[in-house]
Short mmCIF file of C-alpha atoms in Angstrom, two decimals:
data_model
loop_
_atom_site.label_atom_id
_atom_site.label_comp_id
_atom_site.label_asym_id
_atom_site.label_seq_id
_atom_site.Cartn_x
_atom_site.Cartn_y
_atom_site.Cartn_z
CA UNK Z 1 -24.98 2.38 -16.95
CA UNK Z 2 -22.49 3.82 -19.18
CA UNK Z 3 -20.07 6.96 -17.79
CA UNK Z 4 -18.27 9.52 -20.02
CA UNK Z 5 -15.68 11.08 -18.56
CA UNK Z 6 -15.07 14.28 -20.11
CA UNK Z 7 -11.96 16.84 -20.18
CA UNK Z 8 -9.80 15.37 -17.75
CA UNK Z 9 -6.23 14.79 -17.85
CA UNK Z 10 -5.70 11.04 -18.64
CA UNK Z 11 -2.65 9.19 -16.71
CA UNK Z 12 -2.87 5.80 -18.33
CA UNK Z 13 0.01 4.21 -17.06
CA UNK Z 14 1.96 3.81 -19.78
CA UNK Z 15 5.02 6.30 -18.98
CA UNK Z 16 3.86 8.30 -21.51
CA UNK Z 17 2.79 12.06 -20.29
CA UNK Z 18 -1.03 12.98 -19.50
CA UNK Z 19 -2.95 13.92 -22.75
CA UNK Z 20 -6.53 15.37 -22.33
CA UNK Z 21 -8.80 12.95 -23.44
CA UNK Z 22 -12.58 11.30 -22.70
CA UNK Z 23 -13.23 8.10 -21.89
CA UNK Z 24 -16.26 6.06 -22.71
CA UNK Z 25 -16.80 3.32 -19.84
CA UNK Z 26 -19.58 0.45 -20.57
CA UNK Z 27 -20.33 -3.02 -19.49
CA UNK Z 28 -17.80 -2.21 -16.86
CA UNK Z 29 -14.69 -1.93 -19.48
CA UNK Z 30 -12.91 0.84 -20.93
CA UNK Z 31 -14.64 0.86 -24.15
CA UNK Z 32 -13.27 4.43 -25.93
CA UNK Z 33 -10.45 7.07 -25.32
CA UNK Z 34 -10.91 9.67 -27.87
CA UNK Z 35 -9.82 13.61 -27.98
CA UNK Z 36 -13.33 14.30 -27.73
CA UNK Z 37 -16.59 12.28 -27.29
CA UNK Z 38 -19.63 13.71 -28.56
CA UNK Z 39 -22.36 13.12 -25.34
CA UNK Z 40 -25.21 12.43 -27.63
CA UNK Z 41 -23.78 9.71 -30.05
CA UNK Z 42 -22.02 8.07 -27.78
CA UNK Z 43 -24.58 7.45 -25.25
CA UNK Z 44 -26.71 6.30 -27.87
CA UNK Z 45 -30.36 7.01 -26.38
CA UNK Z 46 -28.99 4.66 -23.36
CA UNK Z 47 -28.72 6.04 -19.90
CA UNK Z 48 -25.38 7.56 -19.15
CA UNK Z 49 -23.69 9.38 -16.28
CA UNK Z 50 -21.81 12.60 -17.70
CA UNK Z 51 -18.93 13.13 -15.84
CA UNK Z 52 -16.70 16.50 -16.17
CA UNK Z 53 -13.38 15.93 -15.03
CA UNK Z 54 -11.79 19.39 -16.58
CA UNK Z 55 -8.99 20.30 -14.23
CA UNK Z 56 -8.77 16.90 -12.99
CA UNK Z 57 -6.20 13.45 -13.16
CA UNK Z 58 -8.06 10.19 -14.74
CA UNK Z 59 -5.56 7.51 -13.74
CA UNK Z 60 -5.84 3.28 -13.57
CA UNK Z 61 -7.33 3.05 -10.07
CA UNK Z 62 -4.64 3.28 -6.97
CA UNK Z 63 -3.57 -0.10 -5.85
CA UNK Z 64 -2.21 -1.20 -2.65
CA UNK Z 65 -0.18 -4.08 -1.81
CA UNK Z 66 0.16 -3.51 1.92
CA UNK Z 67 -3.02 -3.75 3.95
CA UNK Z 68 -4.15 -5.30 7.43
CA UNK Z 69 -7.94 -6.09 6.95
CA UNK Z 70 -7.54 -7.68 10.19
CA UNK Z 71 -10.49 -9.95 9.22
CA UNK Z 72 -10.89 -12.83 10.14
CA UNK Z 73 -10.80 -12.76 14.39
CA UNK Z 74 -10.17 -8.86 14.91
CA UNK Z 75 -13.22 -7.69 13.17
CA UNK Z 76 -12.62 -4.72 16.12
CA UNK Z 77 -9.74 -3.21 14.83
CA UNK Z 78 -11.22 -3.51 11.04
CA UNK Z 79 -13.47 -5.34 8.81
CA UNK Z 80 -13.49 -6.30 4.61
CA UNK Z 81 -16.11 -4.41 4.72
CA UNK Z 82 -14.95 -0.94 6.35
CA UNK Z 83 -11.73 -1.68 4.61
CA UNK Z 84 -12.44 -1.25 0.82
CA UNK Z 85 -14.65 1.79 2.08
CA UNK Z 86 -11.80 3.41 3.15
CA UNK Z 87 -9.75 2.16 0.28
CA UNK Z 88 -12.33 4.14 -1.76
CA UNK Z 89 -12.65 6.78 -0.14
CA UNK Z 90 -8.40 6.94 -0.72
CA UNK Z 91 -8.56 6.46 -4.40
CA UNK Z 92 -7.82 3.03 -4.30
CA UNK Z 93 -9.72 0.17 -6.34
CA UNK Z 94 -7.80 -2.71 -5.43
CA UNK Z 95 -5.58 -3.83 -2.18
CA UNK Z 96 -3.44 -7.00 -1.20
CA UNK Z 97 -4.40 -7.82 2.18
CA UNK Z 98 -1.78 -9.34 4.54
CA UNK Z 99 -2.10 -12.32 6.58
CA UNK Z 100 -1.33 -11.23 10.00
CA UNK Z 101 -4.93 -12.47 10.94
CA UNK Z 102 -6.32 -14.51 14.02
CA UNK Z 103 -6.09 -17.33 11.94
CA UNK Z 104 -3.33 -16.40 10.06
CA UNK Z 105 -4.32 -16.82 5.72
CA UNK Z 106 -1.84 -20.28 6.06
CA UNK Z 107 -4.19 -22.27 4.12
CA UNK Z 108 -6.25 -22.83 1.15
CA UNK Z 109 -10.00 -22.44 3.26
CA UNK Z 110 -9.33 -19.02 5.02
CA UNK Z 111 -7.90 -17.66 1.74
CA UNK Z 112 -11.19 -18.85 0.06
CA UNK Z 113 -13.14 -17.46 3.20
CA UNK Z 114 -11.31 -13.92 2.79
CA UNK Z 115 -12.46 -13.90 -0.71
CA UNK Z 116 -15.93 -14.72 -0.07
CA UNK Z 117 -16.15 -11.96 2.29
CA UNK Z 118 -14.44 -9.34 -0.30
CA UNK Z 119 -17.22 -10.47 -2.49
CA UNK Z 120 -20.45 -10.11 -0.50
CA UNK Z 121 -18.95 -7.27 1.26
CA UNK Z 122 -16.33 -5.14 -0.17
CA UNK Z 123 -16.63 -2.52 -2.67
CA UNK Z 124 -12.97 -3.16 -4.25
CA UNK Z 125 -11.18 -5.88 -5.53
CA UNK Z 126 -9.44 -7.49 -2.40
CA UNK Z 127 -6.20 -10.00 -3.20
CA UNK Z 128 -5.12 -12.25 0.09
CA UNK Z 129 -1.61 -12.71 0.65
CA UNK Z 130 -0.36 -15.73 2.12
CA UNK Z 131 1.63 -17.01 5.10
CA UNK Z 132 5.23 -17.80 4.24
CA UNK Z 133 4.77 -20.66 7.30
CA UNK Z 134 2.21 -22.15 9.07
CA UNK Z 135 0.76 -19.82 12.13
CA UNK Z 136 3.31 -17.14 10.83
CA UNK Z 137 5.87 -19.20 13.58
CA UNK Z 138 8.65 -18.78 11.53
CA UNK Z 139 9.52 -22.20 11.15
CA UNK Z 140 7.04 -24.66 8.78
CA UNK Z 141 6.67 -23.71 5.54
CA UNK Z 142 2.84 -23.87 4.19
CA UNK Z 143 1.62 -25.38 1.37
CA UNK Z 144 2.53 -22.67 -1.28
CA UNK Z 145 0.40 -24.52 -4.25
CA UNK Z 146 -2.60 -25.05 -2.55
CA UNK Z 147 -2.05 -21.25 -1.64
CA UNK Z 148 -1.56 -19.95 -4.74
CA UNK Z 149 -4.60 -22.20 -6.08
CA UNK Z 150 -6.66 -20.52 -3.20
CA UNK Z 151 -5.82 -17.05 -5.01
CA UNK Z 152 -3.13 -15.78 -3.25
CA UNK Z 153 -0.39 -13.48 -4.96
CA UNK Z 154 2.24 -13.54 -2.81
CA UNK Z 155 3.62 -14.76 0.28
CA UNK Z 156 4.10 -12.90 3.56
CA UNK Z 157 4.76 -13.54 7.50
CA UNK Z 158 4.33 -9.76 7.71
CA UNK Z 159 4.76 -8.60 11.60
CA UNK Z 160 7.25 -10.98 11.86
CA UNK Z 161 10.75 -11.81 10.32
CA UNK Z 162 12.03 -15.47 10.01
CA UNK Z 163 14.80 -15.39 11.34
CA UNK Z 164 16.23 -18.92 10.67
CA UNK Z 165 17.95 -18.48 7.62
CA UNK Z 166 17.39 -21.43 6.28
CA UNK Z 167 13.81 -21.61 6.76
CA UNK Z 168 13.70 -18.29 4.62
CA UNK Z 169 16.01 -19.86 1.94
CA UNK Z 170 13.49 -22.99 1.44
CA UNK Z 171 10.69 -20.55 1.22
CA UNK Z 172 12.25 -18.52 -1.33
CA UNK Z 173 13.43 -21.82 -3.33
CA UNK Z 174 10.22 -23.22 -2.97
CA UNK Z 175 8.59 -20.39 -4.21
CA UNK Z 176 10.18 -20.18 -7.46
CA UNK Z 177 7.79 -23.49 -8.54
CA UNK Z 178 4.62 -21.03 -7.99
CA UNK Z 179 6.33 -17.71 -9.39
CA UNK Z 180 5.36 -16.26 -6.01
CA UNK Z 181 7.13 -13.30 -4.44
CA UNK Z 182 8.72 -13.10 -1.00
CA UNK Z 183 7.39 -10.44 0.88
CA UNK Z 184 10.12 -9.46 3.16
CA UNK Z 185 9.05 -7.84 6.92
CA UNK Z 186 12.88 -6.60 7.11
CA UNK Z 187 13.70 -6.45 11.21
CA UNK Z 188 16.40 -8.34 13.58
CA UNK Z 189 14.29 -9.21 16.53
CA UNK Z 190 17.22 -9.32 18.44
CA UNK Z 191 18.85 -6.56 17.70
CA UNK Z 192 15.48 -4.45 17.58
CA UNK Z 193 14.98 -6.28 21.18
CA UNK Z 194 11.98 -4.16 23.24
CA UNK Z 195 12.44 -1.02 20.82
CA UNK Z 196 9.11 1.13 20.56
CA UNK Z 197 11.06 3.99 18.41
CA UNK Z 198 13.90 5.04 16.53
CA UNK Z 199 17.36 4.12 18.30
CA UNK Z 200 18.99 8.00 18.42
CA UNK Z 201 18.93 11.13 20.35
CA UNK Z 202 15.08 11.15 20.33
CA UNK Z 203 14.90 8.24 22.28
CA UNK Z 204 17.43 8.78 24.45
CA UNK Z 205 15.83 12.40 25.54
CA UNK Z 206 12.25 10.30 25.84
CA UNK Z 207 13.37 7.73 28.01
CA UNK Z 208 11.62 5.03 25.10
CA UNK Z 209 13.73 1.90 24.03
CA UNK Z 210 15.20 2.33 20.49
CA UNK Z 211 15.25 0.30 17.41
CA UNK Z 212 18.74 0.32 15.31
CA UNK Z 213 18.86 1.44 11.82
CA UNK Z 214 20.97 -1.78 11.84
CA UNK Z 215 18.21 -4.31 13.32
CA UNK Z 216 16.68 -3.25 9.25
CA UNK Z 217 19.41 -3.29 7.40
CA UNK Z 218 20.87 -7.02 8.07
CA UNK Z 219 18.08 -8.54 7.61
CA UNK Z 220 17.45 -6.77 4.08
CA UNK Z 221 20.92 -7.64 3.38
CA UNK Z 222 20.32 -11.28 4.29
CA UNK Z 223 17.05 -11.75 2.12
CA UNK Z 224 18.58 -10.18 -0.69
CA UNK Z 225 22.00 -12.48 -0.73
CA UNK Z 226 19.55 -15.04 0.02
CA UNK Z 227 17.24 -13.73 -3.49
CA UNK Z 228 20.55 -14.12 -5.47
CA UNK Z 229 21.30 -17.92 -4.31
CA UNK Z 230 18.03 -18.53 -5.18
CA UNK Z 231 17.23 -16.84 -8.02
CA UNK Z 232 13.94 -16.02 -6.37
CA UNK Z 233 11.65 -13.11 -6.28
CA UNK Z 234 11.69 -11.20 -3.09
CA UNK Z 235 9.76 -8.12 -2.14
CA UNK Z 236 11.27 -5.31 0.60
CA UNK Z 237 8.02 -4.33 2.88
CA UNK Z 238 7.88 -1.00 4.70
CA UNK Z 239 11.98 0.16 3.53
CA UNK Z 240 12.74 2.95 5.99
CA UNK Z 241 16.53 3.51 6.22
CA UNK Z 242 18.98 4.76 4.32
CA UNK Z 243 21.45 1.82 4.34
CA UNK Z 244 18.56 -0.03 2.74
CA UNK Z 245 17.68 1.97 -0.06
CA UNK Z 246 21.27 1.39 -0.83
CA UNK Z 247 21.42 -2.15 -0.55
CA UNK Z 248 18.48 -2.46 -2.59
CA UNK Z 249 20.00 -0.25 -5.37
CA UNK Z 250 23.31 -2.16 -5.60
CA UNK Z 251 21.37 -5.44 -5.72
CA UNK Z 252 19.23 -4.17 -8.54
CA UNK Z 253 22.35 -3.42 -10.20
CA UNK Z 254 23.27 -6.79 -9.66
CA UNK Z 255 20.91 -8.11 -11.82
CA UNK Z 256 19.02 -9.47 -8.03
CA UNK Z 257 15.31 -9.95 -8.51
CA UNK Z 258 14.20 -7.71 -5.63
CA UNK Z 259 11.89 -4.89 -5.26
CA UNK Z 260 10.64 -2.51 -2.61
CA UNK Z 261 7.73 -0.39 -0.96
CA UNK Z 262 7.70 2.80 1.26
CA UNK Z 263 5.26 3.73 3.28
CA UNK Z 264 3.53 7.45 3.02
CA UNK Z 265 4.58 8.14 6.50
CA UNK Z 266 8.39 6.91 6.37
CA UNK Z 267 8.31 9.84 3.46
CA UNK Z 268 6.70 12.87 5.77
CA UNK Z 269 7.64 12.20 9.95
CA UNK Z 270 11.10 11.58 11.50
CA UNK Z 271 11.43 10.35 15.32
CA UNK Z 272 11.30 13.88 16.30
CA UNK Z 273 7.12 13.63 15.72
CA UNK Z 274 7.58 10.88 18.91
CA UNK Z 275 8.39 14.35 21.09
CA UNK Z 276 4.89 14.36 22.38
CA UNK Z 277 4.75 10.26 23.03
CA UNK Z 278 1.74 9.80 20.79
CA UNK Z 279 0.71 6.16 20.09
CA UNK Z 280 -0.26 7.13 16.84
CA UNK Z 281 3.83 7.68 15.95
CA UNK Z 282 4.62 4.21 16.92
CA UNK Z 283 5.03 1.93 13.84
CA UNK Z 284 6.90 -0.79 12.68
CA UNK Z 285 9.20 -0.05 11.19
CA UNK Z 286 10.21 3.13 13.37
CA UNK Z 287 9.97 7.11 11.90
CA UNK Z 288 13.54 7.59 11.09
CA UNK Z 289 15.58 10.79 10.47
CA UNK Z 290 15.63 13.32 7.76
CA UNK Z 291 18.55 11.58 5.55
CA UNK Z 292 16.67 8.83 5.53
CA UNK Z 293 13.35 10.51 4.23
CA UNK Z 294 16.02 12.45 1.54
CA UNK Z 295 17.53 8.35 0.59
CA UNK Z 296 13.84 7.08 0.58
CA UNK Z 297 12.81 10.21 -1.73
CA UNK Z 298 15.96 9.89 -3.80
CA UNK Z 299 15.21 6.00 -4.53
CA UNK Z 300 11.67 6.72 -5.51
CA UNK Z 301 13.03 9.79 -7.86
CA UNK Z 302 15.76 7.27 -9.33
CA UNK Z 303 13.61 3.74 -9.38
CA UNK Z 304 15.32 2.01 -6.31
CA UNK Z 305 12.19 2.02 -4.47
CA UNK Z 306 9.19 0.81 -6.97
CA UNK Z 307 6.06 1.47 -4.87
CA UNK Z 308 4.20 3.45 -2.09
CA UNK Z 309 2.01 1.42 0.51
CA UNK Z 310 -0.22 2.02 2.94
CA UNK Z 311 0.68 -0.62 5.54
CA UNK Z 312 -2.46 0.23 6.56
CA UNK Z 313 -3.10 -0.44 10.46
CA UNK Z 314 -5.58 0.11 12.40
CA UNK Z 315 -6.18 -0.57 16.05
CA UNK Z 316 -9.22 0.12 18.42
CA UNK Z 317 -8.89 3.44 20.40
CA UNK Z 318 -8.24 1.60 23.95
CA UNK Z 319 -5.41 -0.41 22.45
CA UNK Z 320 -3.67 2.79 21.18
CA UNK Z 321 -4.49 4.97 24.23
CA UNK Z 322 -1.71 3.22 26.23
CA UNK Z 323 1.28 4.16 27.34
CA UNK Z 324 3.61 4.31 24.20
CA UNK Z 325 5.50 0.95 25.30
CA UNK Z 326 2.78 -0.46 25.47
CA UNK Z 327 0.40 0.64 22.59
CA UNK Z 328 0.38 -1.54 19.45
CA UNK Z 329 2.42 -0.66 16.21
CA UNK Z 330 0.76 0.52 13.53
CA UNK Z 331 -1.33 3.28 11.92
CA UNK Z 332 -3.86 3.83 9.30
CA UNK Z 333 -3.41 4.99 5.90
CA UNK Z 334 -5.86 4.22 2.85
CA UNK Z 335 -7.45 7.55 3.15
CA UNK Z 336 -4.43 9.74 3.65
CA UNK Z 337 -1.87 8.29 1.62
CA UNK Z 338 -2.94 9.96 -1.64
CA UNK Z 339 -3.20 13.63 0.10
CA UNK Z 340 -0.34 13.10 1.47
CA UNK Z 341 1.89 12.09 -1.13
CA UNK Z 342 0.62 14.86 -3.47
CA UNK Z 343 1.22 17.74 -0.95
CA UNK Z 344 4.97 15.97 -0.32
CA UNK Z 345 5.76 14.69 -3.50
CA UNK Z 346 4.27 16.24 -6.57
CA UNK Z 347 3.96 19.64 -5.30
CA UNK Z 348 7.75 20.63 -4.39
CA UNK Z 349 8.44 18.36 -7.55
CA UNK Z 350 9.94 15.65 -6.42
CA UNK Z 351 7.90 13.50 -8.51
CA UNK Z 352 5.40 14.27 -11.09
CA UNK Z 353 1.82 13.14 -11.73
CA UNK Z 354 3.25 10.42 -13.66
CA UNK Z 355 5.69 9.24 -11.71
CA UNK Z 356 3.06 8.86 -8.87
CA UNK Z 357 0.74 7.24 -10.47
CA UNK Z 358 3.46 4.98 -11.35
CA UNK Z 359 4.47 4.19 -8.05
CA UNK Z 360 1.02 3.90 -6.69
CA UNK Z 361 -0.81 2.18 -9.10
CA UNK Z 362 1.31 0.92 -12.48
CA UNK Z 363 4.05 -0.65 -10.43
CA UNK Z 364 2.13 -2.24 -7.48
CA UNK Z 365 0.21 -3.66 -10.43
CA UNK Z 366 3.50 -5.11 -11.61
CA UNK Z 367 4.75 -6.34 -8.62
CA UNK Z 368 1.99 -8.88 -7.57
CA UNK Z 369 0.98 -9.53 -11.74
CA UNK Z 370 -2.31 -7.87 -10.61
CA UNK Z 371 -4.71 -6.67 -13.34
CA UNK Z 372 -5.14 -2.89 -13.38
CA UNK Z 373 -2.35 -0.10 -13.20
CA UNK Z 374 -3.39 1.02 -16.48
CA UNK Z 375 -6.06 2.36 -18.93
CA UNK Z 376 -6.13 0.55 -21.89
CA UNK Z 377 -9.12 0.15 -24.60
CA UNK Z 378 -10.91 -3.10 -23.22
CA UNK Z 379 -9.19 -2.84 -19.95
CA UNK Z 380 -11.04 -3.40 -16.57
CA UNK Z 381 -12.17 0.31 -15.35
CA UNK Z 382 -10.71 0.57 -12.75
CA UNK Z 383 -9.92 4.22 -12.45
CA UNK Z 384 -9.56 6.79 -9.98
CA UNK Z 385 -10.27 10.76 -10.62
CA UNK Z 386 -8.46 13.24 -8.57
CA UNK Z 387 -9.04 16.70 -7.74
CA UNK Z 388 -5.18 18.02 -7.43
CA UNK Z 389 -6.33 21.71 -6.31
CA UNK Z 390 -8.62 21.05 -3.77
CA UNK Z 391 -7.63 21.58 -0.04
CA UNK Z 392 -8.70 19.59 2.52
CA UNK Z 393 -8.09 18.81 6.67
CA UNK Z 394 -7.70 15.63 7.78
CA UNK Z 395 -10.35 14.32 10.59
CA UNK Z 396 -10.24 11.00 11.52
CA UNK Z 397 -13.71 10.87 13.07
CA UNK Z 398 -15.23 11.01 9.24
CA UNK Z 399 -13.18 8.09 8.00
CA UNK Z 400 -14.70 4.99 6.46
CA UNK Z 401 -12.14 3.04 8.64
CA UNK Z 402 -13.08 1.36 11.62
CA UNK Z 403 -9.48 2.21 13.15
CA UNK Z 404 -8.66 5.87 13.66
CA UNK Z 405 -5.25 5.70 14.92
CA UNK Z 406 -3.69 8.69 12.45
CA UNK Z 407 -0.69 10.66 13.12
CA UNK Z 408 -2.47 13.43 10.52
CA UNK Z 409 -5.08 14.79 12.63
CA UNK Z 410 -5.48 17.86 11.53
CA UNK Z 411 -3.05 18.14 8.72
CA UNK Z 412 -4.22 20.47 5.87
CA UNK Z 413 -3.68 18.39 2.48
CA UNK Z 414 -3.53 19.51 -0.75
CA UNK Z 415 -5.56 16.76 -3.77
CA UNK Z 416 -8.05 14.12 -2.82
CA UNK Z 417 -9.51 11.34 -4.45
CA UNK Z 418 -12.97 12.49 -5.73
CA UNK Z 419 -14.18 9.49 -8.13
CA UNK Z 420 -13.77 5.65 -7.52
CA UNK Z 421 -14.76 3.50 -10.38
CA UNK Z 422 -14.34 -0.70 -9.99
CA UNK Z 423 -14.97 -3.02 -13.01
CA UNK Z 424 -16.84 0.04 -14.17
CA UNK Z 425 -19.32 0.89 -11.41
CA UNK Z 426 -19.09 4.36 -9.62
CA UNK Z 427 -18.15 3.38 -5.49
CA UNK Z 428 -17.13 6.16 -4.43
CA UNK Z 429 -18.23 10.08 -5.58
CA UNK Z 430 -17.23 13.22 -3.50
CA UNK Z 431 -16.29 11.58 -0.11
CA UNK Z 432 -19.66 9.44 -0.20
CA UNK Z 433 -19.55 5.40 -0.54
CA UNK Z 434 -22.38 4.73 -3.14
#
């Protein structure tokens, strides 16, 4: 089936600024962008879905590079299969999945076994990361070719940091062979100890072990010192401090190859939202303070930090109804992230539509040399159309995601994914997985 998408507002991903414009989709490409299409003509006596996007964002599909599938061996927390639905439902047509699994992705079969999955099951494209060392112990490297032959596009103990130096200096030199990025989970274990939150006056008032600002901040330090021995490509996961930000801006201006992510909720909660000791408020890294929501919104604005990610989650209900020392890190994202970022970001002006999209989408894209961030004549169509007026409440019960474990509940956003189109096929119309 062909689609015409009529009278929306086309992002391409470019940096250029949104132009109205149709687009012709067919044999799952972008196949025309014209000023106007006539309906008729172009369908040429062939069946076609008409759809009018007037008052509405056509942008290259949302991509995310941080996502817990948790398949395979905790199929009860998520699945491929719930996963891309929920991606979908977000906006998003393609996510990097991380290797935190039970196996961990340390080898060249359970890459090939995630991708089988993705492809019977999942409704977007799904790209494995792999393990930076063997059961993610922090000490032997994998095999990075056999890896990267497998299909992986990066390399990740994500959950964990290496801490042995060295280890983490053969994995970035080795890496270099393979053009593979680092993806850097930034955290001192020792310094960050039993910590559950925030180290500050929140945590001292709640009685909860805290996490330093500090226990971050070496250890971004260290991979990025370690990135400029090397010459290597390294990748900042989940940035949530101030000091960071900084240290990733001077290394950029260093010349350093090194990039890095934020998370939608390290841009909207600080520690105070632990007041109330819900589970759902414990993540990995910790909700900071408000400077460090300004820093993290300041390096967006100003290019420091290149992308938003999900680090998407989820965990069963009885693991999160614990006490909060107890309960799991981690919350889920795919289907918030784009609401939330519009009613924090692009509505007080921070960014604009653009400049999301950018960070979203174009630069994700970028980052892991994945197709898609952009609409291009003969591209993939991968594209995602949003609604920006429409207002909406978040309920957790009605995701597509097995894991419900939200910090949101409730929230009233503002925009909302309302089209999902992979390789050219409609997955995802009005809230409803097709």
């Amino acid at each position: 089936m062909k689609i015409l998408i009529k009278n929306g507002l086309v992002i391409d991903g470019s940096g250029n600024k949104g132009y109205q414009a149709d687009l012709l989709i067919n044999n799952g490409v972008v196949e025309k962008i014209a000023e106007h299409l006539d309906i008729e003509f172009e369908a040429g006596g062939e069946d076609v879905k008409i759809v009018d996007a007037k008052g509405k964002i056509v942008a290259p599909g949302l991509i995310d590079i941080h996502v817990h599938l948790r398949e395979p061996g905790q199929e009860a927390k998520e699945t491929i299969y719930s996963g891309t639905r929920a991606a979908a439902n977000g906006g998003f047509t393609a996510v990097a999945c991380m290797p935190n699994t039970e196996p961990a992705v340390d080898n060249r079969a359970t890459v090939e076994m995630v991708q089988a999955i993705a492809a019977r099951e999942g409704v977007t494209k799904v790209y494995p990361i792999g393990a930076i060392t063997k059961g993610r112990t922090g000490k032997e490297l994998t095999e990075f070719g056999d890896l990267q032959a497998g299909g992986v596009k990066a390399l990740s103990d994500d959950g964990d940091e290496i801490m042995r130096s060295d280890v983490m200096r053969r994995a970035l030199e080795y890496s270099k062979a393979f053009d593979l990025p680092i993806i850097c989970h930034c955290e001192d274990n020792d310094l960050a100890g039993n910590g559950v939150m925030n180290e500050g006056y929140w945590s001292t008032i709640l009685g909860l072990a805290g996490i330093p600002a500090l226990a971050e901040e070496l250890m971004v330090a260290r991979d990025i010192e370690l990135a400029r021995l090397t010459n290597a490509r390294v990748h900042i996961a989940h940035i949530s401090t101030k000091g960071s930000v900084e240290l990733v801006r001077q290394a950029k201006k260093k010349g350093i190859k090194v990039t890095a992510e934020v998370g939608p909720h390290h841009l909207v909660l600080t520690e105070a939202a632990v007041a109330n000791y819900d589970t759902n408020t414990k993540v990995n890294p910790p909700l900071r303070l408000k400077e460090d929501i300004d820093a993290l919104i300041a390096g967006l604005v100003d290019g420091t930090v290149d992308a938003i990610a999900t680090d998407h989650a989820p965990h069963t209900e009885e693991e999160k109804n614990q006490e909060y020392a107890y309960a799991p890190f981690g919350l889920v994202g795919l289907e918030t992230a784009l609401g939330l970022m519009i009613s924090a970001l692009v509505i007080p002006g921070h960014l604009t539509w653009e400049q999301l999209i950018e960070k979203m989408s174009v630069n994700p894209a970028k980052i892991l040399a994945l197709p898609g961030g952009k609409i291009n004549l003969n591209s993939p169509a991968d594209i995602v159309i949003i609604n920006p007026d429409i207002k909406w409440t978040v309920d957790a019960q009605a995701f597509y995601s097995q894991g419900k474990n939200t910090p949101f509940q409730g929230w009233e956003l503002q925009g909302k994914a309302e089209m999902t189109i992979v390789n050219g096929k409609v997955v995802m119309e009005e809230g409803k997985i097709l």
